[in-house]
Amino acid sequence: NKGKYEHYMQKEIHEQPESLTTTMRGRLIRGGSHKAKTVLLGGLKDHLKTIRRSRRIVFIGCGTSYNAALAARPILEELSGVPVTMEVASDLLDRQGPIYREDTAVFVSQSGETADTLLALEYALENGALCVGITNTVGSAIARHTHCGVHINAGAEIGVASTKAYTSQIVVMAMLALAIGGDTISNEAKREATIDGLIDLPNKVREVLQLDQEMKDLAKLLIAEQSLLVFGRGYNYATALEGALKVKEVALMHSEGILAGEMKHGPLALVDENLPIVVIATRDACFSKQQSVIQQLHARKGRLIVMCSKGDAAAVCPGESCRAIEVPQVEDCLQPVVNIIPLQLLAYHLTVLRGFNVDQPRNLAKSVTTQ
Ligand code: UD1
Ligand code: M6R
């Protein structure tokens, strides 16, 4: 039931304040001072010791689920103290890459039925790793075959393009980082800021959804483009990949997410006055590096659309022709949840304006159950 919405993708984008609330429900436990200070993931509590002792955490997934894990990787590295690596499920299988008994392998999948991810799970089970699932679908194959896990509880996702599952996956993995990290002194400030940030996140998501009309206007400007580049780094490298994935899969427009640190190693050659480029430059430890990327793109007459923190438009825009998308600032590790939303809206409006099928893009299936 789409309710007041025209498409499931639109509905699922707009219901993210509620889906994120459901994802966190019962999992942030209030401490003595009436502030939530602890994370409780029921499905993991008996396995946290083993996870903390593991030699490595390996995230495994496909498409949007892989991108969500990539977005959460830095906070996991920071809080868990365990090295974190990433595997696209099909690539792990192609290489028969190393998975060891001492590894924790985390399988991220909205449907819980993706063939590549499921085969990678069988492979990791054979190799003796502790296998953890992060799934949206109770009773799915991945939920059943993992040793333990966390349901993201985002509610059914119907649109082929994953939107609300992406943001709920990131939130669950941030909670996973908090759970693994425990309450060590060295983590205390980051933990508290992250938990407070999680509690306030649905409000910030509600705020960023108000950019809907602005993204529709931007989509009108981009409707006839051949291509759109998205530059990100740090916490928002994943946002660049995921934003580009949305644009290509539903709007059927070529789009590429680019690690901004790689700009001079090739992509800069593409830059001219015609190709639109989104640069994600919200406030975090990478901000000044992104400012210099913007300057360099501007020096090559790049057609810039900069996503920045509220109040920063004038500071980040190098010239008249640059457009800014101002988003609310949140704790750095949660910023990917906020930043993806304008790009989801952009992809949605581009698709409708270009006259393509939003919920069932050509050639794609919601759940890819064949290899
Ligand atoms: C569980 C209940 C929830 C109830 C809550 C009360 C279910 C599905 N969830 O939620 O209805 O309100 O207790 O405390 O009954 N699992 C995997 N792999 C996965 C995902 C989950 O093995 O990919 C396992 C978990 O380890 C756990 C079980 O499935 O044993 C349920 O996981 P989850 O729903 O996340 O647990 P709770 O949040 O505790
Ligand atoms: O159900 P899963 O999360 O395992 O699906 C993985 C991908 O097939 C999926 O995220 C795909 O990339 C989406 N259509 C992207 O919107």
PDB file of C-alpha atoms in Angstrom, residues 17 197 200-212 214-215 236 280-284 306-313 324-342 345:
ATOM      1  CA  PRO A  17      12.334   8.920  10.115  1.00  0.00           C
ATOM      2  CA  GLY A 197      23.402  11.339  17.604  1.00  0.00           C
ATOM      3  CA  ASP A 200      18.312  12.568  17.392  1.00  0.00           C
ATOM      4  CA  LEU A 201      18.851  11.063  13.935  1.00  0.00           C
ATOM      5  CA  PRO A 202      15.165  10.612  12.963  1.00  0.00           C
ATOM      6  CA  ASN A 203      14.655  14.364  13.552  1.00  0.00           C
ATOM      7  CA  LYS A 204      17.595  15.233  11.335  1.00  0.00           C
ATOM      8  CA  VAL A 205      16.308  12.891   8.651  1.00  0.00           C
ATOM      9  CA  ARG A 206      12.916  14.602   8.834  1.00  0.00           C
ATOM     10  CA  GLU A 207      14.718  17.905   8.357  1.00  0.00           C
ATOM     11  CA  VAL A 208      16.742  16.781   5.343  1.00  0.00           C
ATOM     12  CA  LEU A 209      13.608  15.372   3.669  1.00  0.00           C
ATOM     13  CA  GLN A 210      12.412  18.963   3.365  1.00  0.00           C
ATOM     14  CA  LEU A 211      14.880  19.257   0.479  1.00  0.00           C
ATOM     15  CA  ASP A 212      12.412  17.313  -1.692  1.00  0.00           C
ATOM     16  CA  GLU A 214      14.919  21.525  -4.126  1.00  0.00           C
ATOM     17  CA  MET A 215      16.010  18.110  -5.398  1.00  0.00           C
ATOM     18  CA  ASN A 236      31.093   9.727   2.663  1.00  0.00           C
ATOM     19  CA  ILE A 280      30.115  15.891  -0.774  1.00  0.00           C
ATOM     20  CA  ALA A 281      31.778  18.358   1.589  1.00  0.00           C
ATOM     21  CA  THR A 282      29.931  18.238   4.897  1.00  0.00           C
ATOM     22  CA  ARG A 283      31.906  19.066   8.044  1.00  0.00           C
ATOM     23  CA  ASP A 284      34.171  16.299   9.276  1.00  0.00           C
ATOM     24  CA  VAL A 306      28.264  20.875  -3.472  1.00  0.00           C
ATOM     25  CA  MET A 307      26.607  19.103  -0.570  1.00  0.00           C
ATOM     26  CA  CYS A 308      27.615  20.951   2.586  1.00  0.00           C
ATOM     27  CA  SER A 309      26.606  21.452   6.198  1.00  0.00           C
ATOM     28  CA  LYS A 310      23.936  24.054   6.998  1.00  0.00           C
ATOM     29  CA  GLY A 311      25.303  27.569   6.786  1.00  0.00           C
ATOM     30  CA  ASP A 312      28.347  26.556   4.721  1.00  0.00           C
ATOM     31  CA  ALA A 313      27.006  27.292   1.207  1.00  0.00           C
ATOM     32  CA  ALA A 324      24.793  24.108  -2.864  1.00  0.00           C
ATOM     33  CA  ILE A 325      22.725  21.466  -1.094  1.00  0.00           C
ATOM     34  CA  GLU A 326      22.750  22.310   2.614  1.00  0.00           C
ATOM     35  CA  VAL A 327      22.120  19.426   4.999  1.00  0.00           C
ATOM     36  CA  PRO A 328      21.913  19.278   8.795  1.00  0.00           C
ATOM     37  CA  GLN A 329      25.147  18.332  10.482  1.00  0.00           C
ATOM     38  CA  VAL A 330      25.222  15.218  12.655  1.00  0.00           C
ATOM     39  CA  GLU A 331      27.929  13.132  14.315  1.00  0.00           C
ATOM     40  CA  ASP A 332      30.453  12.284  11.572  1.00  0.00           C
ATOM     41  CA  CYS A 333      29.802   8.523  11.583  1.00  0.00           C
ATOM     42  CA  LEU A 334      26.050   9.145  11.114  1.00  0.00           C
ATOM     43  CA  GLN A 335      26.422  11.825   8.447  1.00  0.00           C
ATOM     44  CA  PRO A 336      26.159   9.216   5.621  1.00  0.00           C
ATOM     45  CA  VAL A 337      22.570   8.542   6.758  1.00  0.00           C
ATOM     46  CA  VAL A 338      21.648  12.202   6.276  1.00  0.00           C
ATOM     47  CA  ASN A 339      23.741  12.778   3.151  1.00  0.00           C
ATOM     48  CA  ILE A 340      22.315   9.937   1.082  1.00  0.00           C
ATOM     49  CA  ILE A 341      18.774  11.301   1.344  1.00  0.00           C
ATOM     50  CA  PRO A 342      19.086  14.265  -1.053  1.00  0.00           C
ATOM     51  CA  LEU A 345      15.405  12.208  -3.782  1.00  0.00           C
TER      52      LEU A 345
END
